[in-house]
XYZ file of C-alpha atoms in Angstrom:
612
model
C 66.902 78.517 84.834
C 65.045 81.661 85.854
C 61.705 80.014 85.097
C 62.596 77.025 87.291
C 63.149 79.200 90.363
C 60.231 81.518 89.546
C 57.826 78.571 89.326
C 58.913 76.760 92.492
C 55.912 78.342 94.269
C 52.448 79.003 92.864
C 51.143 82.138 94.677
C 47.601 81.320 93.535
C 47.573 77.779 94.941
C 44.493 76.520 96.796
C 44.402 77.142 100.529
C 41.894 76.746 103.383
C 40.031 80.066 103.566
C 39.082 81.363 106.985
C 36.642 84.047 108.094
C 38.847 84.910 111.063
C 42.515 85.130 110.085
C 45.217 85.333 112.778
C 45.333 88.753 114.434
C 48.798 88.321 115.984
C 51.795 89.216 113.847
C 53.788 85.982 113.826
C 50.811 83.625 113.431
C 49.666 85.905 110.579
C 53.063 85.671 108.842
C 53.292 81.922 109.480
C 49.839 81.367 107.990
C 50.805 83.078 104.728
C 54.213 81.369 104.653
C 52.881 77.790 104.619
C 53.506 77.168 100.870
C 57.099 78.415 101.297
C 58.235 76.137 104.142
C 60.543 73.920 102.069
C 61.912 76.912 100.161
C 62.598 78.736 103.437
C 64.527 75.759 104.835
C 66.589 75.515 101.655
C 67.288 79.253 101.621
C 68.318 79.264 105.281
C 70.712 76.364 104.699
C 72.260 78.043 101.647
C 72.684 81.297 103.633
C 74.647 79.391 106.295
C 76.805 77.767 103.593
C 77.511 81.181 102.003
C 78.573 82.582 105.390
C 80.791 79.549 106.025
C 82.463 80.024 102.636
C 83.141 83.697 103.440
C 84.720 82.826 106.792
C 86.675 79.991 105.179
C 88.110 82.345 102.548
C 89.259 84.823 105.211
C 90.875 81.995 107.155
C 92.541 80.693 104.013
C 93.919 84.146 103.164
C 95.689 84.080 106.534
C 97.128 80.690 105.593
C 98.291 82.095 102.238
C 100.180 84.864 104.074
C 101.955 82.267 106.188
C 102.869 79.877 103.342
C 104.275 82.734 101.249
C 107.109 83.134 103.789
C 109.178 80.546 101.861
C 110.891 80.830 98.450
C 108.585 80.964 95.390
C 109.882 77.644 94.040
C 109.392 75.894 97.380
C 105.916 77.402 97.875
C 104.773 76.342 94.400
C 106.234 72.853 94.737
C 104.608 72.294 98.103
C 101.311 74.182 97.779
C 100.753 74.640 94.033
C 98.025 71.987 93.709
C 96.270 73.342 96.788
C 96.300 76.891 95.394
C 94.959 75.720 92.009
C 92.134 73.792 93.663
C 91.243 76.819 95.770
C 91.252 79.001 92.643
C 88.899 76.544 90.904
C 86.611 76.622 93.931
C 86.566 80.432 94.000
C 86.039 80.769 90.252
C 83.433 78.064 89.675
C 81.899 76.443 92.749
C 81.531 79.551 94.953
C 79.558 81.487 92.263
C 77.156 78.547 91.915
C 76.454 78.567 95.668
C 76.011 82.345 95.659
C 73.780 82.190 92.577
C 71.469 79.595 94.146
C 71.213 81.769 97.265
C 70.418 84.898 95.236
C 67.915 83.179 92.938
C 66.007 81.621 95.830
C 65.680 85.086 97.352
C 65.191 87.256 94.271
C 63.353 84.917 91.925
C 61.453 82.510 94.185
C 60.648 84.284 97.455
C 60.393 88.006 96.750
C 58.040 87.973 93.711
C 55.864 85.095 94.889
C 55.550 85.889 98.611
C 54.314 89.422 97.976
C 51.994 88.222 95.210
C 50.539 85.505 97.448
C 49.803 87.967 100.257
C 48.325 90.587 97.909
C 46.113 87.991 96.198
C 44.842 86.422 99.417
C 44.424 89.788 101.166
C 42.410 91.183 98.237
C 40.334 88.004 98.149
C 39.654 88.294 101.884
C 38.764 92.003 101.758
C 36.378 91.489 98.822
C 34.380 89.118 101.046
C 33.789 91.857 103.622
C 30.306 93.336 103.908
C 29.180 96.629 102.410
C 28.951 98.044 105.937
C 32.613 97.224 106.534
C 33.645 99.253 103.477
C 31.383 102.120 104.507
C 33.345 102.489 107.756
C 36.742 103.203 106.175
C 38.473 105.143 103.410
C 38.688 103.203 100.156
C 42.115 104.815 99.664
C 43.398 103.602 103.028
C 42.123 100.080 102.397
C 43.813 100.011 98.975
C 47.021 101.466 100.417
C 47.237 98.735 103.023
C 46.556 96.060 100.432
C 49.392 97.478 98.308
C 52.031 98.261 100.945
C 51.687 95.201 103.205
C 52.833 92.527 100.672
C 56.176 94.190 99.764
C 56.771 94.886 103.460
C 56.172 91.212 104.300
C 58.449 90.215 101.421
C 61.164 92.519 102.783
C 60.805 90.900 106.217
C 61.399 87.439 104.750
C 64.242 88.740 102.566
C 66.062 90.228 105.559
C 65.629 87.025 107.558
C 67.681 85.082 105.014
C 69.810 87.729 103.328
C 70.982 89.404 106.533
C 69.892 87.810 109.799
C 70.616 84.137 109.030
C 73.820 85.082 107.191
C 74.933 87.410 110.005
C 74.356 84.856 112.753
C 76.272 82.209 110.823
C 79.028 84.732 110.073
C 79.348 85.785 113.733
C 79.581 82.165 114.824
C 82.170 81.446 112.126
C 84.183 84.528 113.135
C 84.206 83.374 116.761
C 85.401 79.901 115.738
C 88.105 81.396 113.513
C 89.483 83.611 116.298
C 89.234 80.731 118.770
C 91.260 78.536 116.453
C 93.895 81.284 116.028
C 94.106 82.265 119.718
C 91.282 82.041 122.254
C 92.288 85.405 123.741
C 91.264 87.133 120.525
C 87.670 86.204 121.395
C 87.535 88.577 124.373
C 87.313 91.914 122.478
C 84.901 90.285 120.001
C 82.618 89.102 122.820
C 82.699 92.514 124.562
C 81.845 94.191 121.252
C 79.096 91.670 120.530
C 77.380 92.306 123.902
C 77.420 96.075 123.309
C 76.300 95.597 119.695
C 73.392 93.400 120.835
C 72.404 96.070 123.373
C 72.401 98.707 120.613
C 70.289 96.445 118.401
C 67.796 95.925 121.213
C 67.605 99.649 121.915
C 66.996 100.335 118.232
C 64.407 97.685 117.437
C 62.337 98.368 120.553
C 61.865 101.918 119.301
C 61.826 101.489 115.536
C 58.855 99.061 115.449
C 56.287 101.423 117.030
C 57.815 104.410 115.191
C 57.491 102.592 111.872
C 53.909 101.558 112.554
C 53.014 105.151 113.421
C 54.681 106.398 110.218
C 52.914 103.730 108.146
C 49.539 104.589 109.654
C 50.181 108.267 108.925
C 50.973 107.436 105.282
C 47.744 105.446 104.978
C 45.805 108.405 106.389
C 47.375 110.707 103.794
C 46.461 108.278 101.020
C 42.895 108.021 102.308
C 42.441 111.802 102.461
C 44.036 112.456 99.075
C 41.992 109.736 97.356
C 38.869 111.071 99.087
C 39.526 114.516 97.585
C 40.262 113.136 94.123
C 37.217 110.840 94.174
C 34.986 113.795 95.018
C 36.736 116.350 92.817
C 33.409 117.604 91.423
C 32.272 118.604 94.906
C 35.661 120.177 95.654
C 35.462 122.321 92.521
C 31.752 123.052 92.809
C 32.082 124.444 96.339
C 35.445 126.133 95.568
C 37.094 124.314 98.490
C 40.550 123.950 96.949
C 42.261 125.581 99.951
C 40.112 123.690 102.443
C 41.132 120.367 100.873
C 44.792 121.449 100.941
C 44.511 122.165 104.663
C 42.747 118.837 105.205
C 45.566 117.005 103.447
C 48.319 119.175 104.949
C 47.498 118.182 108.521
C 47.870 114.517 107.568
C 51.011 115.174 105.498
C 52.548 117.076 108.422
C 51.737 114.167 110.728
C 53.524 111.891 108.249
C 56.581 114.167 108.306
C 56.590 114.307 112.111
C 56.363 110.535 112.516
C 59.056 110.011 109.861
C 61.354 112.493 111.637
C 60.899 110.576 114.887
C 61.783 107.366 113.061
C 64.913 108.902 111.479
C 66.184 110.206 114.836
C 66.424 106.617 115.997
C 68.587 105.716 112.985
C 70.870 108.725 113.501
C 71.542 107.774 117.126
C 72.100 104.180 115.999
C 74.660 105.208 113.352
C 76.658 107.349 115.792
C 76.793 104.613 118.409
C 77.709 102.030 115.779
C 80.765 103.983 114.607
C 82.071 104.102 118.188
C 81.450 100.380 118.727
C 83.215 99.431 115.486
C 86.211 101.513 116.490
C 86.348 99.506 119.721
C 86.186 96.259 117.722
C 89.018 97.214 115.334
C 91.346 98.501 118.052
C 90.551 95.603 120.365
C 90.977 92.662 117.962
C 93.755 94.043 115.722
C 95.633 95.603 118.633
C 95.473 92.357 120.623
C 96.573 90.393 117.570
C 99.620 92.643 117.110
C 100.457 92.303 120.818
C 100.331 88.496 120.511
C 102.553 88.650 117.390
C 105.091 90.848 119.230
C 105.234 88.214 121.974
C 105.695 85.474 119.379
C 102.345 83.928 120.197
C 100.720 84.549 116.815
C 101.887 84.357 113.215
C 101.629 87.133 110.670
C 98.914 85.084 108.920
C 96.821 85.003 112.107
C 97.131 88.778 112.492
C 96.240 89.242 108.801
C 93.199 86.975 109.082
C 92.047 88.677 112.299
C 92.498 92.106 110.712
C 90.610 91.097 107.559
C 87.815 89.584 109.617
C 87.542 92.685 111.793
C 87.429 95.052 108.839
C 84.832 92.807 107.195
C 82.735 92.893 110.390
C 83.181 96.672 110.498
C 81.717 96.998 107.005
C 78.983 94.447 107.743
C 77.705 95.853 111.037
C 76.118 98.918 109.459
C 74.452 96.722 106.851
C 73.290 94.239 109.496
C 71.944 97.035 111.688
C 70.080 98.585 108.762
C 68.817 95.147 107.788
C 67.538 94.527 111.310
C 65.917 97.942 111.581
C 64.421 97.446 108.121
C 63.189 94.063 109.333
C 61.392 95.581 112.314
C 60.307 98.671 110.385
C 58.641 96.476 107.773
C 57.084 94.413 110.545
C 55.518 97.684 111.699
C 54.105 98.209 108.205
C 52.705 94.664 108.214
C 51.157 95.234 111.657
C 49.475 98.391 110.373
C 48.227 96.565 107.280
C 46.795 93.795 109.436
C 44.313 96.337 110.825
C 42.588 95.927 107.459
C 43.517 92.593 105.939
C 43.297 90.535 109.142
C 39.888 91.776 110.223
C 37.335 88.982 110.641
C 34.440 88.628 108.213
C 31.240 88.863 110.216
C 28.651 88.620 107.433
C 29.218 85.043 106.265
C 27.318 82.120 104.833
C 26.726 79.387 107.370
C 28.098 75.959 106.425
C 24.507 74.739 106.112
C 23.535 77.504 103.634
C 22.157 76.309 100.317
C 21.539 78.171 97.036
C 18.262 80.083 96.904
C 15.576 78.081 95.105
C 13.321 80.784 93.703
C 10.049 79.520 92.277
C 7.535 82.376 92.443
C 9.209 85.443 93.950
C 7.139 85.939 97.122
C 8.917 88.198 99.652
C 8.003 88.306 103.341
C 9.377 90.760 105.924
C 8.574 89.233 109.310
C 8.682 91.582 112.327
C 11.797 93.225 110.883
C 13.818 95.676 112.980
C 17.207 97.166 112.176
C 18.745 100.292 113.703
C 22.436 99.921 112.705
C 23.305 99.314 116.347
C 22.040 102.773 117.377
C 18.724 101.796 118.914
C 16.815 104.172 116.631
C 16.412 104.951 112.926
C 16.208 102.285 110.238
C 13.249 99.919 110.515
C 11.071 99.122 113.518
C 8.996 95.897 113.701
C 8.005 96.015 110.048
C 5.711 93.332 108.657
C 5.122 93.115 104.927
C 4.287 90.484 102.326
C 4.924 91.135 98.642
C 3.165 88.597 96.454
C 4.766 86.962 93.388
C 4.768 89.356 90.455
C 3.475 92.252 92.583
C 4.870 95.734 91.974
C 5.257 97.750 95.159
C 6.291 101.407 95.443
C 8.021 102.787 98.545
C 7.949 106.450 99.489
C 8.797 108.379 102.611
C 10.959 111.120 104.001
C 14.724 110.745 104.042
C 15.681 108.368 106.844
C 12.276 106.679 106.893
C 13.878 103.281 106.233
C 13.408 102.771 102.493
C 17.060 102.122 101.631
C 17.490 100.055 104.790
C 14.728 97.726 103.598
C 16.508 97.216 100.265
C 19.938 96.705 101.849
C 18.553 94.073 104.214
C 16.802 92.287 101.359
C 20.146 92.123 99.535
C 21.720 91.001 102.817
C 24.293 93.764 102.845
C 23.658 93.618 106.592
C 22.268 90.890 108.827
C 18.997 91.878 110.456
C 19.086 92.794 114.130
C 15.608 91.348 114.719
C 13.088 89.516 112.602
C 13.688 87.779 109.305
C 13.228 88.062 105.546
C 11.891 85.167 103.497
C 11.849 84.595 99.740
C 9.487 81.804 98.708
C 9.540 80.640 102.332
C 13.351 80.511 102.575
C 15.015 82.671 105.231
C 17.662 84.635 103.323
C 20.133 84.099 106.181
C 20.040 80.373 105.365
C 20.852 80.743 101.652
C 24.169 81.702 100.076
C 24.699 85.417 99.519
C 25.763 84.929 95.894
C 22.654 82.924 94.983
C 20.458 85.544 96.691
C 21.966 88.469 94.786
C 22.045 86.588 91.498
C 18.248 86.488 91.671
C 17.893 90.209 92.314
C 18.434 93.000 89.809
C 18.901 96.534 91.114
C 19.168 100.003 89.626
C 20.488 102.493 92.169
C 20.215 106.238 92.411
C 24.031 106.397 92.539
C 24.680 104.764 89.183
C 28.471 104.420 89.433
C 30.281 102.236 86.923
C 33.546 100.321 86.879
C 36.561 102.002 85.275
C 36.405 99.612 82.341
C 34.818 99.490 78.910
C 31.100 99.954 78.339
C 30.990 96.308 77.226
C 32.585 95.131 80.490
C 30.096 97.173 82.508
C 27.101 95.823 80.609
C 28.278 92.211 80.774
C 28.691 92.581 84.533
C 24.954 91.897 84.584
C 25.366 88.579 82.750
C 28.950 87.679 81.743
C 27.866 84.832 79.447
C 25.483 86.992 77.374
C 25.893 87.102 73.620
C 26.895 90.325 71.860
C 23.449 90.736 70.321
C 21.752 90.233 73.696
C 23.957 92.949 75.172
C 23.172 95.370 72.338
C 19.450 94.592 72.604
C 19.545 95.477 76.319
C 21.343 98.737 75.518
C 18.680 99.574 72.909
C 15.861 98.949 75.403
C 17.565 101.339 77.837
C 17.943 103.922 75.031
C 21.741 103.741 75.480
C 22.872 102.186 72.193
C 22.995 105.397 70.150
C 25.108 107.437 72.548
C 27.397 104.443 73.199
C 28.262 104.276 69.500
C 29.379 107.937 69.676
C 31.757 107.390 72.627
C 35.527 107.658 72.264
C 38.075 107.639 75.104
C 41.535 109.335 75.150
C 43.190 106.080 74.013
C 41.078 106.053 70.834
C 38.765 103.216 71.870
C 35.246 103.745 70.591
C 31.699 102.525 71.090
C 31.285 99.573 73.398
C 35.087 99.333 73.832
C 35.413 102.903 75.156
C 36.353 103.151 78.838
C 34.023 105.183 81.041
C 36.479 106.473 83.661
C 36.499 105.925 87.402
C 32.915 105.389 88.624
C 31.826 106.294 85.074
C 32.754 109.985 85.384
C 33.267 110.385 81.612
C 29.546 109.855 81.083
C 26.761 112.195 82.088
C 24.490 111.197 84.961
C 21.731 110.243 82.546
C 24.088 108.179 80.392
C 25.410 106.325 83.438
C 21.893 105.560 84.590
C 20.935 104.224 81.177
C 23.980 101.931 81.157
C 23.061 100.606 84.611
C 19.480 100.086 83.422
C 20.768 98.134 80.416
C 22.905 96.042 82.738
C 19.888 95.091 84.850
C 17.792 94.425 81.752
C 20.511 92.054 80.566
C 20.641 90.330 83.965
C 16.886 89.660 83.794
C 16.589 88.633 87.447
C 13.143 87.568 88.790
C 13.198 90.178 91.588
C 13.724 93.816 90.628
C 14.729 96.681 92.942
C 14.552 100.241 91.646
C 16.027 102.976 93.844
C 15.284 106.274 92.073
C 15.951 104.411 88.814
C 15.137 107.378 86.574
C 16.246 110.240 88.843
C 19.126 111.294 86.556
C 17.096 111.239 83.339
C 15.532 114.229 81.658
C 11.757 114.181 81.191
C 11.889 113.220 77.513
C 14.237 110.263 78.037
C 12.375 109.215 81.191
C 9.091 109.089 79.301
C 10.714 106.881 76.656
C 12.262 104.579 79.246
C 9.147 104.295 81.406
C 7.604 102.000 78.829
C 10.790 99.863 78.878
C 10.703 99.748 82.669
C 7.087 98.624 82.782
C 7.844 95.965 80.202
C 10.847 94.898 82.254
C 8.656 94.520 85.347
C 6.301 92.038 83.712
C 6.359 88.728 85.577
C 8.792 90.053 88.203
C 8.391 90.958 91.854
C 9.256 94.660 92.014
C 10.128 97.079 94.804
C 10.561 100.669 93.608
C 11.732 103.615 95.704
C 10.951 107.052 94.339
C 10.568 110.678 95.340
C 9.151 111.439 91.893
C 5.703 110.073 92.637
C 4.651 109.898 88.999
C 7.107 107.000 88.541
C 5.284 104.792 91.064
C 1.684 105.949 90.604
C 0.930 102.887 88.438
C 2.278 100.370 90.967
C -0.021 97.633 92.258
C 0.513 98.917 95.784
C 2.243 101.909 97.331
C 3.676 101.880 100.861
C 4.368 105.035 102.865
C 7.185 104.596 105.397
C 7.681 106.909 108.347
C 10.112 106.378 111.223
C 10.733 102.789 110.167
C 7.072 101.748 110.033
C 4.461 101.375 107.296
C 1.945 104.119 108.038
C -0.100 103.922 104.822
C -0.570 101.446 101.992
C -2.812 101.053 98.990
C -3.138 102.046 95.356
C -2.467 105.566 94.174
C -6.165 106.387 94.038
C -6.924 104.811 97.418
C -4.105 106.714 99.144
C -5.205 110.014 97.648
C -8.703 109.327 98.983
C -7.280 108.812 102.514
C -5.940 112.396 102.569
C -2.946 111.252 104.589
C 0.824 111.618 104.147
C 0.780 110.340 100.574
C -1.929 112.821 99.618
C 0.143 115.623 101.188
C 3.243 114.538 99.277
C 1.282 114.384 96.029
C -0.321 117.776 96.568
C 2.952 119.483 97.480
C 5.287 117.895 94.992
C 6.836 120.142 92.416
C 7.514 118.738 88.971
C 6.836 115.250 90.276
C 9.405 115.450 93.118
C 8.575 114.847 96.737
C 8.696 118.108 98.695
C 10.046 116.710 101.937
C 10.316 119.958 103.850
C 6.776 120.995 103.043
C 5.458 117.586 104.051
C 7.166 117.840 107.389
C-alpha cells in the first residue's frame, strides 16, 4: 500500500527543460507542480470530504444529545440501527478516508515534490557557466538548493492539510449554525472578519521577514563554508579570530532577522487569544440565550458549543499553518534567486557536435575584457597548426588564462571568434568541444570520491588496466597503492577528501595528469601542469608529458620557463596582446621580454617583479 502511494509520481520524469525558468513565485511553483496536477485535485477533494465528515460528526453529536432525552428502551428501539450504522462509519469508513488523505500528503506529495524540485534545480544549476559560479558562494548556492525543496513541499502540504481543510470546515460550520438558528451566524461572521484581518496583517509582514531571515541564513552558510573550504589559509595566517568575527556579523544578522520574524508571531498569538474569547462567548452565550427563550434545543447548544471549542483549538493551528505557508514561500522566493536564474551560456538549437579532424586552432581578432573594458585579451590573432606545441608566458593578468577559458568556452567571447578545424566553437555543442580537450590545471582539485572515480572521470568507460597504465605514466601508481582513508579503504578505492585535501599538492597533480592521460583528447591544455611537483618527480614526468603531446595540438602556460623551452613556438603575452613569438633560441636572440624573463628567473621560475 505504501509503495502504491509512493510511486504515484516519478520525480525524475522527463520534462521540457528551459534556459529561462519562471522568475515569478506562482508561475515558478506551477511549473514544478505540473506532474502533480491530478494528485493535487484528488488531495484537495479528500481534504474537503474530511472536513465535511468532521462537521457532520459534530452535528450528529448534537442530535445524539437530543435523542437521548427519551427512555433508554425507547431510544434503542427507535434509533438503535442508526447508532450502529454511525458506529460502523466512525470505526471503519472514516479511518479509510483519513488514511487516504494522510497517505496522499505524507507518502505521495511530500517526498516526491521536494525530490523533484531538488533534482531539477540541481540539474539547472549544473548547466550554469563557470563565470556564474565564480560570482557566488558555493555554500550559499548549495544551501538554497537544499532548503528550497522542503520549503516548497511545506507550502503544498499546508495548502491541503490546513488551508483547504480550514476553508471547507469554516463553510461547514456556517451551514451547521445556519441550520440550527441563523442568528448564531452573526457572532461567527463578526469573528471571521476580525480573524481574516489578523491573518492579513500577519502574512503581509511574515513573508518579507521570512525572506530576510532565509537570506541571512544563506549568508551564514556561505561564510562558514568559505572558512572551512579555506581552512589551510585560516590556520596558516592565524586568522581564527578574524574568521569568527566575519561569521559573527552574519550570525548576528540571522538572529536579528529571526527576532523580527518572531515578534510578528507573538503579536499574532496575543490577538488570537482575544478573538477566540470573543467567538466562544458570542456563539455559546447566544446559544444559551436562545435555549432560555425556548428557541433552541439542548442538542443545538451542545453542537454549537462543540463547534466553537473545536474552532478555538483549530484557529491557532490554522494561523500557524498560514504563517508557515507564507514563511516557506519567503524561503522559496529567496531560493529562486539562485535556482531560477537564466542560463546565458547555452548551445544554440543549430549547434552540432564538434567534428575534429586535425586539431587546427584559430583565434580571430579575439577580445574579451570580462565586461570591464580593460584587462583580458585585446584583438588577439593567432593560428596554432595541427600537432603544434605552443607555450604561453607573460605577467599575471596578461591574458593567458583568459585565452584558455575562452577556448573551453567557459565564457562567450565579447568580440572575435575561435575556430577549431574551421568550426566556430560557438556553433558546436559545449560537451563535444570539451570532450576533445584535455586540461591539467595549476589548481589540481579533485572530487571527494575514490582515486578510481577521479581517474575514470577522464574516461568513464576505460578498463581497469588502462586506468592503472595512465597512473603509472603519471608516476602515481606507487603512492596510490599506499593510500588508506579513515574508513579503511585502500589503494584506488581510498577517498581523497574534499578537493583532494588528503593528498599532497604533488600527488593531486599527478592524479590529474593521469586523468588527462587516460582521457587522451586530441587537444591538450597545460596550465602550470608541473608547478606542484618537486624537481626529481618533474624530471621523470617531463618525458611522459612530451610523449603525451605527440600528435596533439598543445597549449602550455608556464612560469617555469624550462618546461616550455622545447615547445615548437613560444608566445609572450602582455596586456592582452602577443608582443613576441618564436622558438626559445629565437626569442633569446631578440633580447626582449622573454630574454629578460629567462635571465632573471630563479630556479626556473618567472621573476615577475624583476621583469616589470
